[in-house]
Coordinates of C-alpha atoms and ligand atoms in Angstrom, one line a residue:
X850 CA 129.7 33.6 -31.1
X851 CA 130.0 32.1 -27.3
X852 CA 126.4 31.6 -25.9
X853 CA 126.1 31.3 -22.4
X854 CA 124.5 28.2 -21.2
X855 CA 122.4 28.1 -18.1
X856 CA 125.6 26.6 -15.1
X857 CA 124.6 23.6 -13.2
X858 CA 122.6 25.1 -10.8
X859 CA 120.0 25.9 -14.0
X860 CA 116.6 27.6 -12.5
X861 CA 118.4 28.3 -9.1
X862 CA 121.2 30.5 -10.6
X863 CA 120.9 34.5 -10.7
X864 CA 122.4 35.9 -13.6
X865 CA 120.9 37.8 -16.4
X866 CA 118.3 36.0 -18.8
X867 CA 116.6 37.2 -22.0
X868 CA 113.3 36.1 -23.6
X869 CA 111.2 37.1 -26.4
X870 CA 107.7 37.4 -24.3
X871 CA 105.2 38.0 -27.4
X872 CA 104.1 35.5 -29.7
X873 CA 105.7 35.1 -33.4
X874 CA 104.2 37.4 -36.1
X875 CA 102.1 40.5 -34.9
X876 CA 103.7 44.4 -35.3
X877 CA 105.5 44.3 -32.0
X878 CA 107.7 41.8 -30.6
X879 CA 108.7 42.0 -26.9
X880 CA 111.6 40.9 -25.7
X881 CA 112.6 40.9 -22.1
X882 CA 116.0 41.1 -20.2
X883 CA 116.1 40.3 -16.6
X884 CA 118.7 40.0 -14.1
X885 CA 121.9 42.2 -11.8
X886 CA 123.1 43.5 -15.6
X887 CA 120.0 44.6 -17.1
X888 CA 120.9 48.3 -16.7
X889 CA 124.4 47.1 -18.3
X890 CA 122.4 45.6 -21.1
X891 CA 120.0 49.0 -21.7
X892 CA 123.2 51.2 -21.8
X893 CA 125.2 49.5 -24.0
X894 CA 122.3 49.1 -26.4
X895 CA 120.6 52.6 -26.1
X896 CA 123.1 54.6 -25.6
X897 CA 121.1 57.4 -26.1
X898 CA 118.8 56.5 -23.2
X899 CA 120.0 58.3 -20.5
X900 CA 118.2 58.8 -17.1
X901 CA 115.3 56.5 -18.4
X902 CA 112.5 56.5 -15.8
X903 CA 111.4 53.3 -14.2
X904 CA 108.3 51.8 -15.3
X905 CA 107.9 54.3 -18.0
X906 CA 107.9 53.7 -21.8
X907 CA 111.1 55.2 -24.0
X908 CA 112.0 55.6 -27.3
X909 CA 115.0 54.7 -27.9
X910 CA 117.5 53.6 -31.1
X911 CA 119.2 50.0 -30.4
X912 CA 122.7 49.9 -31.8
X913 CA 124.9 46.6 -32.2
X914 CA 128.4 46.5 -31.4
X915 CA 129.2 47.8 -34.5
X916 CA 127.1 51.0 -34.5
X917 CA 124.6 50.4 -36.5
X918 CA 121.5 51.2 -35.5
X919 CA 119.5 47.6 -35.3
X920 CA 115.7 49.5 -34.7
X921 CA 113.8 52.1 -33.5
X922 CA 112.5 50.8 -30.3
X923 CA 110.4 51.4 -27.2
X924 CA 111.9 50.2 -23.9
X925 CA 110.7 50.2 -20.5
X926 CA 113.2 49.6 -17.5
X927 CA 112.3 48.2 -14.0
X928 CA 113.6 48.4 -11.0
X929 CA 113.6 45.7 -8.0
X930 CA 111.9 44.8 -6.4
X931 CA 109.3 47.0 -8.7
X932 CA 109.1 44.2 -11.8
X933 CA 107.6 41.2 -12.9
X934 CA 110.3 38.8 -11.5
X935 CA 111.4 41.1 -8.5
X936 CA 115.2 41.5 -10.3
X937 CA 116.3 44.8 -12.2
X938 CA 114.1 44.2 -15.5
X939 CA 113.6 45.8 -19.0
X940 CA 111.1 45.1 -21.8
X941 CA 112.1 45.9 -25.5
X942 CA 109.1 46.8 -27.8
X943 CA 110.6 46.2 -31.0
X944 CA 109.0 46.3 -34.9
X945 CA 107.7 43.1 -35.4
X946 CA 109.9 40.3 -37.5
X947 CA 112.2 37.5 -36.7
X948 CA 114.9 39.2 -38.3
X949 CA 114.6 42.6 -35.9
X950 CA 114.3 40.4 -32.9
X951 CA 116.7 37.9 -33.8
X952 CA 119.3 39.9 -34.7
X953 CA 118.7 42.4 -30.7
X954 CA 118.7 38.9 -28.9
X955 CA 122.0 38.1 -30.2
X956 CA 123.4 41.7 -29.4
X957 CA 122.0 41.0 -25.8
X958 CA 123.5 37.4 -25.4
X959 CA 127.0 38.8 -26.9
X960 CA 126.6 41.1 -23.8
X961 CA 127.2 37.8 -21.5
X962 CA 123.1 37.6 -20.8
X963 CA 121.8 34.1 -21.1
X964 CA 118.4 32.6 -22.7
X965 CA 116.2 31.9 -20.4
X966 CA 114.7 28.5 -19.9
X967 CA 111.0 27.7 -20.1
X968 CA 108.9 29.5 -17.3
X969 CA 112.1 31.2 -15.9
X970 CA 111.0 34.3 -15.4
X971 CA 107.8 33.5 -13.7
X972 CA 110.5 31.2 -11.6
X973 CA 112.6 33.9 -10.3
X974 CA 109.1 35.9 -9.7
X975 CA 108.1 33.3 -6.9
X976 CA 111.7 33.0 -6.0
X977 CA 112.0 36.9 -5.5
X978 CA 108.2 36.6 -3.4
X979 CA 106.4 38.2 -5.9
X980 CA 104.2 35.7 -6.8
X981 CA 103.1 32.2 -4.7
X982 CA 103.7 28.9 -7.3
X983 CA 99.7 28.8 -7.4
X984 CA 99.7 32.5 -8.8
X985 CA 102.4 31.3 -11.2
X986 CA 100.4 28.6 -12.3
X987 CA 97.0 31.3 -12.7
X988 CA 99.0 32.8 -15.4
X989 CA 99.0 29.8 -17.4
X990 CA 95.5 29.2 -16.9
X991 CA 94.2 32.1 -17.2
X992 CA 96.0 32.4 -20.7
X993 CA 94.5 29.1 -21.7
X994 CA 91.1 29.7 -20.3
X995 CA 88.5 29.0 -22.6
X996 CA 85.2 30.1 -21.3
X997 CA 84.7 32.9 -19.1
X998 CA 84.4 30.3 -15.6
X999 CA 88.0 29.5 -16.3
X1000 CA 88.8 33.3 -17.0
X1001 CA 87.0 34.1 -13.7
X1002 CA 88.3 31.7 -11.4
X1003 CA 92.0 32.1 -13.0
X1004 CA 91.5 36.2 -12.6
X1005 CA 90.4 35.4 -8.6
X1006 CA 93.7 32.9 -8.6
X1007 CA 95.8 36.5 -9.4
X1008 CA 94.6 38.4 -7.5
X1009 CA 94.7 35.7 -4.2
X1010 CA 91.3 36.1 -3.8
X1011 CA 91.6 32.0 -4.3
X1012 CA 94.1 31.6 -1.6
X1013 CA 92.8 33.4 1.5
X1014 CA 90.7 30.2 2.9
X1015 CA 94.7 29.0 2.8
X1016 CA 95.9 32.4 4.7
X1017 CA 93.1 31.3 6.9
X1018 CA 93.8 27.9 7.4
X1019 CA 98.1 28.9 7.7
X1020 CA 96.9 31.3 10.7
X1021 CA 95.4 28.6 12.7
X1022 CA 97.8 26.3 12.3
X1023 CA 101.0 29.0 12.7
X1024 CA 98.7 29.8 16.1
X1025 CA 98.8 26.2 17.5
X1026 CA 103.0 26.1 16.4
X1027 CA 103.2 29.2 18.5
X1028 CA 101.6 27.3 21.2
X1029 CA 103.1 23.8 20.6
X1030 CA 106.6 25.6 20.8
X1031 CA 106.2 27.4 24.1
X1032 CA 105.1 23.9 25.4
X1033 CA 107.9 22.2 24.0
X1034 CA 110.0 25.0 26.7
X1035 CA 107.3 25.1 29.6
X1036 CA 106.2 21.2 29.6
X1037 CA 107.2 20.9 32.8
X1038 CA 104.9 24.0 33.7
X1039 CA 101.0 22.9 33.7
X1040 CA 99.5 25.4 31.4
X1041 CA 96.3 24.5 30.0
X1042 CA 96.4 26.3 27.2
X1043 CA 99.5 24.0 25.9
X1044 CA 98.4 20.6 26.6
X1045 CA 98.4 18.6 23.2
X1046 CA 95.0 17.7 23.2
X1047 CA 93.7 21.4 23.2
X1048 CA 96.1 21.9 20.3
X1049 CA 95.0 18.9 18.1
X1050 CA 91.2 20.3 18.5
X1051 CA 92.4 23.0 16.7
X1052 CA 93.8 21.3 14.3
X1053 CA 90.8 19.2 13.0
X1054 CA 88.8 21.1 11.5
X1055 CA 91.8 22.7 9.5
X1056 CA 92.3 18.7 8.2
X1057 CA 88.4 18.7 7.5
X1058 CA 88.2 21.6 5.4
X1059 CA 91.6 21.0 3.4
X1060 CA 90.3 17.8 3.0
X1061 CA 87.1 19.1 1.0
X1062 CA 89.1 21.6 -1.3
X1063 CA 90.8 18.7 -2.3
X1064 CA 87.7 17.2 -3.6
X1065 CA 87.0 20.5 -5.7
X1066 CA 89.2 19.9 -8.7
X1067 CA 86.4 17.6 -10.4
X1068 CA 84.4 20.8 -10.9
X1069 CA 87.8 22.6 -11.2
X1070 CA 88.6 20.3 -14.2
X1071 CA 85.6 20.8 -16.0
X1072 CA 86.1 24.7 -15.6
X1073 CA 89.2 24.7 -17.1
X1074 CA 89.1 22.1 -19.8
X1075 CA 85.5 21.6 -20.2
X1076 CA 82.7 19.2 -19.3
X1077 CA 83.2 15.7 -21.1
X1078 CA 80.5 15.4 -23.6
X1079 CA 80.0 11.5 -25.1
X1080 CA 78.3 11.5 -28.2
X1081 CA 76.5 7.5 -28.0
X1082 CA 73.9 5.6 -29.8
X1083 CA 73.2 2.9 -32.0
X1084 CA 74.8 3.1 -36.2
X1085 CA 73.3 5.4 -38.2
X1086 CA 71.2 7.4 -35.5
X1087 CA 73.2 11.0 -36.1
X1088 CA 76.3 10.7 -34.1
X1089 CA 78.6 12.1 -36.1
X1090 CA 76.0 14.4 -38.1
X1091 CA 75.1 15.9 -34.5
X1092 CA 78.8 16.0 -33.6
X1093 CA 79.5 18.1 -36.5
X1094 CA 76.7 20.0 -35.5
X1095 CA 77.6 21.0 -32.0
X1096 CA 81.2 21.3 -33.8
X1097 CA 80.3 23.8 -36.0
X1098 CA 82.4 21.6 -38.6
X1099 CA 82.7 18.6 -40.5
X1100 CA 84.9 17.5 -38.3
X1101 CA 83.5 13.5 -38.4
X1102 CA 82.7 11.7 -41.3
X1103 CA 78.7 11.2 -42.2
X1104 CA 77.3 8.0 -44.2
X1105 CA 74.7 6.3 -44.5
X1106 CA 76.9 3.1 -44.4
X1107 CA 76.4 1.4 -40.6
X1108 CA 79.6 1.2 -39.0
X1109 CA 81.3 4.2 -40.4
X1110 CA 83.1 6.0 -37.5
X1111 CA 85.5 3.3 -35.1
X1112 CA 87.6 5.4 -33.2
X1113 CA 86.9 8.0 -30.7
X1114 CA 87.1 11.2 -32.4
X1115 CA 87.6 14.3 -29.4
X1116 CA 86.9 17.8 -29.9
X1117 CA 86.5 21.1 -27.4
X1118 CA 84.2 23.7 -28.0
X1119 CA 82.7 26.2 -26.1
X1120 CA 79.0 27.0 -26.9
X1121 CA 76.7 29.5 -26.0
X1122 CA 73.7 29.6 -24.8
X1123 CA 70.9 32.4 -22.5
X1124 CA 71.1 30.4 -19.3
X1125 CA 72.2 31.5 -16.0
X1126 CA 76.1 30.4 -17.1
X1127 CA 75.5 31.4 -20.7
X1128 CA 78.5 29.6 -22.0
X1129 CA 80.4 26.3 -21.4
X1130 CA 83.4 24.4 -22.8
X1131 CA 82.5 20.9 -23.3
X1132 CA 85.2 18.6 -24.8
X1133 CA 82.7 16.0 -26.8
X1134 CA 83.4 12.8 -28.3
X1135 CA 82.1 11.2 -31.5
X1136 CA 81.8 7.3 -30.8
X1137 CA 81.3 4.3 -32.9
X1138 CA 77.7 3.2 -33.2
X1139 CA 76.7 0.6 -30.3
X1140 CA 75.5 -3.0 -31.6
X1141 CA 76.5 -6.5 -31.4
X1142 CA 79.6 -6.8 -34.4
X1143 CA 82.0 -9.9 -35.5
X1144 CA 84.0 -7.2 -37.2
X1145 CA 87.5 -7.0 -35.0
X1146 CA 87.9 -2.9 -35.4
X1147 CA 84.1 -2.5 -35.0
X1148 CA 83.9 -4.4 -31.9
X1149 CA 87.6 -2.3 -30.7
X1150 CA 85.5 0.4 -30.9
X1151 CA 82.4 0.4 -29.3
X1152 CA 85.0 -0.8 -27.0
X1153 CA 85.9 2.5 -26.8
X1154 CA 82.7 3.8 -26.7
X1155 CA 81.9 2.1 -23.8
X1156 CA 84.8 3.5 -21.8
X1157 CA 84.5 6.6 -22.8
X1158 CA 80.6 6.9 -22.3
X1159 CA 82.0 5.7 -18.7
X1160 CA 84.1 8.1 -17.4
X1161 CA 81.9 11.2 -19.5
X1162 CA 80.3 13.7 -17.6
X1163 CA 77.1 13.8 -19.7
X1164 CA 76.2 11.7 -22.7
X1165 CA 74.0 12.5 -25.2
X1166 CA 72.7 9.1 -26.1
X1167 CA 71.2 9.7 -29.9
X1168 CA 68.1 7.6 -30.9
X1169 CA 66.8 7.8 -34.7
X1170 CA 63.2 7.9 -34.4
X1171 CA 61.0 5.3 -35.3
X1172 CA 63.7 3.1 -33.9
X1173 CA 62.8 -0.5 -32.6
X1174 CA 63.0 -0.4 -28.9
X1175 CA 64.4 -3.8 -27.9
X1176 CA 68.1 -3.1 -29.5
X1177 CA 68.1 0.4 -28.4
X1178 CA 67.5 -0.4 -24.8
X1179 CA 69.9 -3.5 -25.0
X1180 CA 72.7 -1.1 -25.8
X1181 CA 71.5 1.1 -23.3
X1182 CA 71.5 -1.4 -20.7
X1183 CA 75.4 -2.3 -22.0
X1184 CA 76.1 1.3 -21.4
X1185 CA 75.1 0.5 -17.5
X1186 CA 72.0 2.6 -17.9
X1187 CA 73.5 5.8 -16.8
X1188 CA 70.4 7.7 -16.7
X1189 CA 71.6 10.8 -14.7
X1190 CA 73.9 11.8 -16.9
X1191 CA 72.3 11.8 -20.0
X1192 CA 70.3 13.7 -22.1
X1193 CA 68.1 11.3 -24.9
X1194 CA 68.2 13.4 -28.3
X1195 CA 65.4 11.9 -30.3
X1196 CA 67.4 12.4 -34.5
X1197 CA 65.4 12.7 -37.8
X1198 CA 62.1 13.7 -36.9
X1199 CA 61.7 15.2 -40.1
X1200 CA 60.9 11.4 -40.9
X1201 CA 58.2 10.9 -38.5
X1202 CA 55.2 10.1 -40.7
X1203 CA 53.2 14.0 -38.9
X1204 CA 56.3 15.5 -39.3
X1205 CA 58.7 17.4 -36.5
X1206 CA 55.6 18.9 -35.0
X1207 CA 53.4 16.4 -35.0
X1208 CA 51.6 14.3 -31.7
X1209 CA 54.5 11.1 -33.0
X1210 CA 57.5 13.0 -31.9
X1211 CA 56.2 13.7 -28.2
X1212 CA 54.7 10.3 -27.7
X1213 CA 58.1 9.0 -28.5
X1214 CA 59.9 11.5 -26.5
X1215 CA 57.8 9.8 -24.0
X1216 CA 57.9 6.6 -24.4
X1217 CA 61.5 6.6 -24.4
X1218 CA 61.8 8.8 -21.3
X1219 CA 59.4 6.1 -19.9
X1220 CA 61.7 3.2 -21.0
X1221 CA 65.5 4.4 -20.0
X1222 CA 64.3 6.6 -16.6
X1223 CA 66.2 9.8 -18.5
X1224 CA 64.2 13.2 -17.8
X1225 CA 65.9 14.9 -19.9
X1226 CA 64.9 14.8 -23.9
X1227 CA 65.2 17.0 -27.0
X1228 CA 64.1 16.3 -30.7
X1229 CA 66.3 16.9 -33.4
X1230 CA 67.1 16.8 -36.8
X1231 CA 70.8 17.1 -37.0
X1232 CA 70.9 17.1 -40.7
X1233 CA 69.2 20.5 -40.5
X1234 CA 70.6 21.8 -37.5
X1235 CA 66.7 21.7 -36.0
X1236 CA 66.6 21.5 -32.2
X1237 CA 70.3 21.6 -32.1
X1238 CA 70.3 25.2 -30.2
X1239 CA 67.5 23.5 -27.8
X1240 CA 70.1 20.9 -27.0
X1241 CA 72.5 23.0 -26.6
X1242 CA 70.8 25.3 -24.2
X1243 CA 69.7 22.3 -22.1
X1244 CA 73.5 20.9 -22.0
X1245 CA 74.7 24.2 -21.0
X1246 CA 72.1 24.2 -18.3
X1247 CA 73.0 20.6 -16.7
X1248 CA 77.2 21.7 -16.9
X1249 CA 75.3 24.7 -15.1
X1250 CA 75.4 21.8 -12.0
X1251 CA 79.3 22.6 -12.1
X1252 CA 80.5 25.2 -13.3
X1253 CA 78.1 27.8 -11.5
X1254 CA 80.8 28.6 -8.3
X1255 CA 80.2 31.5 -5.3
X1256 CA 82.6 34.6 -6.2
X1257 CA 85.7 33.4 -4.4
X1258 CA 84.4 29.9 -3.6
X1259 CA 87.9 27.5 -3.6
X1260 CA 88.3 25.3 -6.6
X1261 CA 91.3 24.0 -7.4
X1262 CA 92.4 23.2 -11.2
X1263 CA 95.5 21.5 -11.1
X1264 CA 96.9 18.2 -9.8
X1265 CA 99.8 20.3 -8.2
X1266 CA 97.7 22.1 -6.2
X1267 CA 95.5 18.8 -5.0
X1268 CA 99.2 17.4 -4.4
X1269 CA 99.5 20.1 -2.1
X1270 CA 96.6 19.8 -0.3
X1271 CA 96.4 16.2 0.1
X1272 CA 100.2 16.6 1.2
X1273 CA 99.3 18.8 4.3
X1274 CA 96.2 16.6 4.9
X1275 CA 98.4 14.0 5.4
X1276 CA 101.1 16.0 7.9
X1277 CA 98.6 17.2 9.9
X1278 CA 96.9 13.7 10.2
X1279 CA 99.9 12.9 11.6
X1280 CA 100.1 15.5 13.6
X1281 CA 96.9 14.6 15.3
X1282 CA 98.9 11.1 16.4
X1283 CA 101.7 12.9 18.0
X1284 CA 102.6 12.0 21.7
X1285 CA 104.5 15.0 22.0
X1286 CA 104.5 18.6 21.7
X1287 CA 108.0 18.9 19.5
X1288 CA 106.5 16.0 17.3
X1289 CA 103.2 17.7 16.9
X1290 CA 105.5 21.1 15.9
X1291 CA 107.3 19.0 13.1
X1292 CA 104.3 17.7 11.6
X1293 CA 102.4 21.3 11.6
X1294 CA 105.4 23.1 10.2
X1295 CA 105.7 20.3 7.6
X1296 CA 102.0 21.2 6.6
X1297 CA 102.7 24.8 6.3
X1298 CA 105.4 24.4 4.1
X1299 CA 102.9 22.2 1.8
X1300 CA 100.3 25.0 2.1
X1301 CA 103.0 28.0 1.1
X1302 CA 102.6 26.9 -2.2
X1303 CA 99.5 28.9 -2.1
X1304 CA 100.4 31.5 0.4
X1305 CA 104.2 32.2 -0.3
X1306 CA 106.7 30.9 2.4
X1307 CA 106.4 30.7 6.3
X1308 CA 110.4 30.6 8.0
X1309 CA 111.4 29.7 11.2
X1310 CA 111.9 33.5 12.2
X1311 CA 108.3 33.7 11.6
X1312 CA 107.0 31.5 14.2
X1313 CA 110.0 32.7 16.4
X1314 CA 108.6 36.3 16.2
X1315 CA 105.2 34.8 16.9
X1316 CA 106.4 33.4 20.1
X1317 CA 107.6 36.9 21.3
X1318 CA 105.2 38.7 20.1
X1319 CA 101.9 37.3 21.4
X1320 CA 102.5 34.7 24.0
X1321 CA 103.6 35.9 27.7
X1322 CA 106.7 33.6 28.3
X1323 CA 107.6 35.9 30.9
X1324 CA 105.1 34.8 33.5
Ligands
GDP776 N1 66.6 12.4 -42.4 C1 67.6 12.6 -41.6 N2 68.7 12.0 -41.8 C2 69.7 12.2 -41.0 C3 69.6 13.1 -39.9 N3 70.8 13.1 -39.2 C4 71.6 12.2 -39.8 N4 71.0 11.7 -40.9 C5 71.5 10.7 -41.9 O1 71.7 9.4 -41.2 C6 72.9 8.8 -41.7 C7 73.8 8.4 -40.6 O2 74.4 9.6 -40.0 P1 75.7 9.6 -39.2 O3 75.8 10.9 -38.6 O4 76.8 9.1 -40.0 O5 75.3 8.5 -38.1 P2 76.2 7.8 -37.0 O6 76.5 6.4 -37.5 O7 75.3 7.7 -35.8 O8 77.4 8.6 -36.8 C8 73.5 9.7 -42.7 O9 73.1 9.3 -44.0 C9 72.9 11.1 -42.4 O10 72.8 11.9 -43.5 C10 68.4 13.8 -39.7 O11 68.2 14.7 -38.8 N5 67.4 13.5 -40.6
MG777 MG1 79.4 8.1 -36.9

């Protein structure tokens, strides 16, 4: 059998493509077809399907070329520019089973269609302007969000509820093009709404608030793949017990033996809690205990440790209690004392000679607070899973600090989109340099094409129109 390869031109090209949509295994598998010969594709396979109705669900027996009848199927047919990718488009709801969907995917591709390449449907969708490359991009976010922030802000990214500040900013700017065109014609005229100055005022504040979106996707990153969590302390204070703890699994091994866990072991998981955001996705990391080593993988590790407890978020710097303060508070010092992002959790005060409720356990939750200038502090006894939902409540609370957002507040997620940004940042800095008005055009046009990744394109017709449309030439 000839399959059809996708020609040189790959993404750009516009013939018919077929994908399987679902996931493997499940009762239904969903195949779709899109492209100038879907309805070519539908007939020749449902023969029986005559006068389907767009957008409405069939039942419908697939034949091969041969005549036998390959299932009993549901189909739906689209018609553009009423789909998913804008093209003439049908979905095949077929029983579930490699063999069933194998075998219709060959019947379709011996009817000339082609397989469709990774994301190409959602390619021809922004192609065909029914969806900007940042809603594109939603769709992949919002299937991998883990935690309902991510499912939120991904939902808001759909919908373009995320994009209007850009509609807003494109406005502006498309207003001072219209202007800096008709001065590029009338600079010999002395119209004072033209001069370049006026127009770069505009401009600035456009720069200043781009510029500050761009500096969202910190908080955007820790929506969508979680708030770093580093899991530090000396050997043998609970690491890896409290790890497994917050895990929910042994996912780390536990000894008594000093020394035990070397690399840095990296897990998401999103926990609950009652707070204001009631859930969170933190992506922690079990360390290797901090102390002074000869051993060449030991000392590799806290190595590690100490990057990692770096560039974290939080920490959660462990402490077994009854501990000796001087080594503690030298590895706390190595760790560069980075007391606003921690939370101390005070391990095994089931040991504590007045047990977990006893006077002991809140002197030494003072003391150390006292020591490392942390106000945060919970006890615990990992091994028992007592305190744990305290310290989980409170860690929940402080990734509160980012990931509670206003409805429709502009965070960005991906570095696409602070590629973007930065991009037109940078145009329209230039922009404020120009010396004259055609210059100044170039640069602001330059920047709207960086900005229609989130607002769709903006063509030379457009601005044309503009220019007849609102501004007075005729004067
Ligand atoms: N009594 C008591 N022992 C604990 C507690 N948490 C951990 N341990 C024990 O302390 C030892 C070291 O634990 P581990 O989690 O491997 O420490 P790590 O080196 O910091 O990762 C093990 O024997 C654990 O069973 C606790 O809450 N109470
Ligand atoms: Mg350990």
């Amino acid at each position: 059998m000839q399959q059809r390869q996708a020609d040189s031109s790959g993404y750009m090209s516009e013939d018919t493509i077929v994908s399987r949509i679902s996931g493997a295994g499940g009762a239904i598998s969903v195949l779709r077809v899109s492209g100038p010969d879907t309805l070519r594709v539908v007939a020749s396979l449902a023969s029986n399907a005559v006068d389907l109705i767009p957008r409405r669900m069939e039942r419908v027996a697939l034949r091969g070329a041969s005549g036998a009848v390959l299932d009993d199927a549901m189909i739906a047919v689209f018609k553009r520019p009423h789909s998913f990718t804008g093209e003439d488009a049908a979905e095949f709801f077929l029983h579930g089973g490699s063999y069933i969907t194998g075998a219709v995917v060959r019947e379709i591709l011996r009817l000339g269609v082609r397989q469709a390449l990774p994301g190409e449907f959602s390619f021809r969708a922004v192609r065909n302007g029914k969806l900007t490359v940042d809603q594109a991009q939603a769709i992949h976010d919002l299937v991998s969000a883990t935690n309902a922030s991510a499912h939120g802000l991904a939902l808001e990214r759909l919908s373009g509820a995320q994009s209007k500040i850009f509609f807003e900013l494109a406005e502006v700017l498309r207003n001072a093009l219209v202007l800096a065109e008709a001065g590029i014609d009338f600079s010999d005229q002395d119209l004072d709404e033209l001069g370049l100055e006026r127009l770069k005022n505009q401009v600035i504040p456009v720069i200043e608030r781009l510029a500050s979106i761009a500096t969202s996707i910190e908080r955007g990153r820790r929506i969508q793949e979680g708030v770093s969590l580093v899991v530090a302390g000396l050997p043998n204070a609970g690491k890896s017990t409290l790890f497994n703890e917050l895990l929910g699994q042994e996912r780390s091994i536990i000894s008594e033996e000093a020394g035990t866990t070397r690399d840095v072991i990296r897990e998401a998981v999103r926990l609950r809690g009652t707070s204001s955001v009631s859930e969170a996705t933190f992506v922690v990391h079990d360390t290797a205990g901090l102390r002074e080593t000869d051993g060449r993988i030991e000392k590799q590790g806290i190595e590690l440790t100490r990057r990692a407890a770096a560039s974290a978020d939080m920490i959660l710097f462990v402490i077994e209690a009854g501990s000796q303060a001087t080594q503690v508070l030298a590895e706390w010092e190595n760790l560069g004392r980075p007391k606003d992002r921690t939370i101390l959790v005070l391990n095994k005060i089931d040991t504590l000679d007045d047990g977990p409720a006893g006077d002991s356990c809140l002197k030494e939750l003072h003391e150390w607070r006292e020591r490392t200038g942390v106000r945060d502090s919970v006890p615990v006894a990992a091994a028992s899973h007592r305190g744990i939902d305290e310290l989980t409540e409170r860690m929940i609370l402080r990734a509160g600090e980012w990931l509670d957002r206003q409805p429709c507040e502009t965070i960005l997620t991906r570095q696409e989109q602070v590629d973007a940004v930065e991009r037109a940042v940078s145009d329209l800095r230039r922009a404020l340099n120009a010396d004259a008005h055609d210059i100044f055009a170039a640069d602001l046009r330059q920047a709207l094409d960086q900005l229609s990744f989130f607002i769709g394109s903006t063509s030379a017709d457009d601005v044309l129109g503009r220019i007849f449309s609102q501004f007075c030439i005729g004067k």
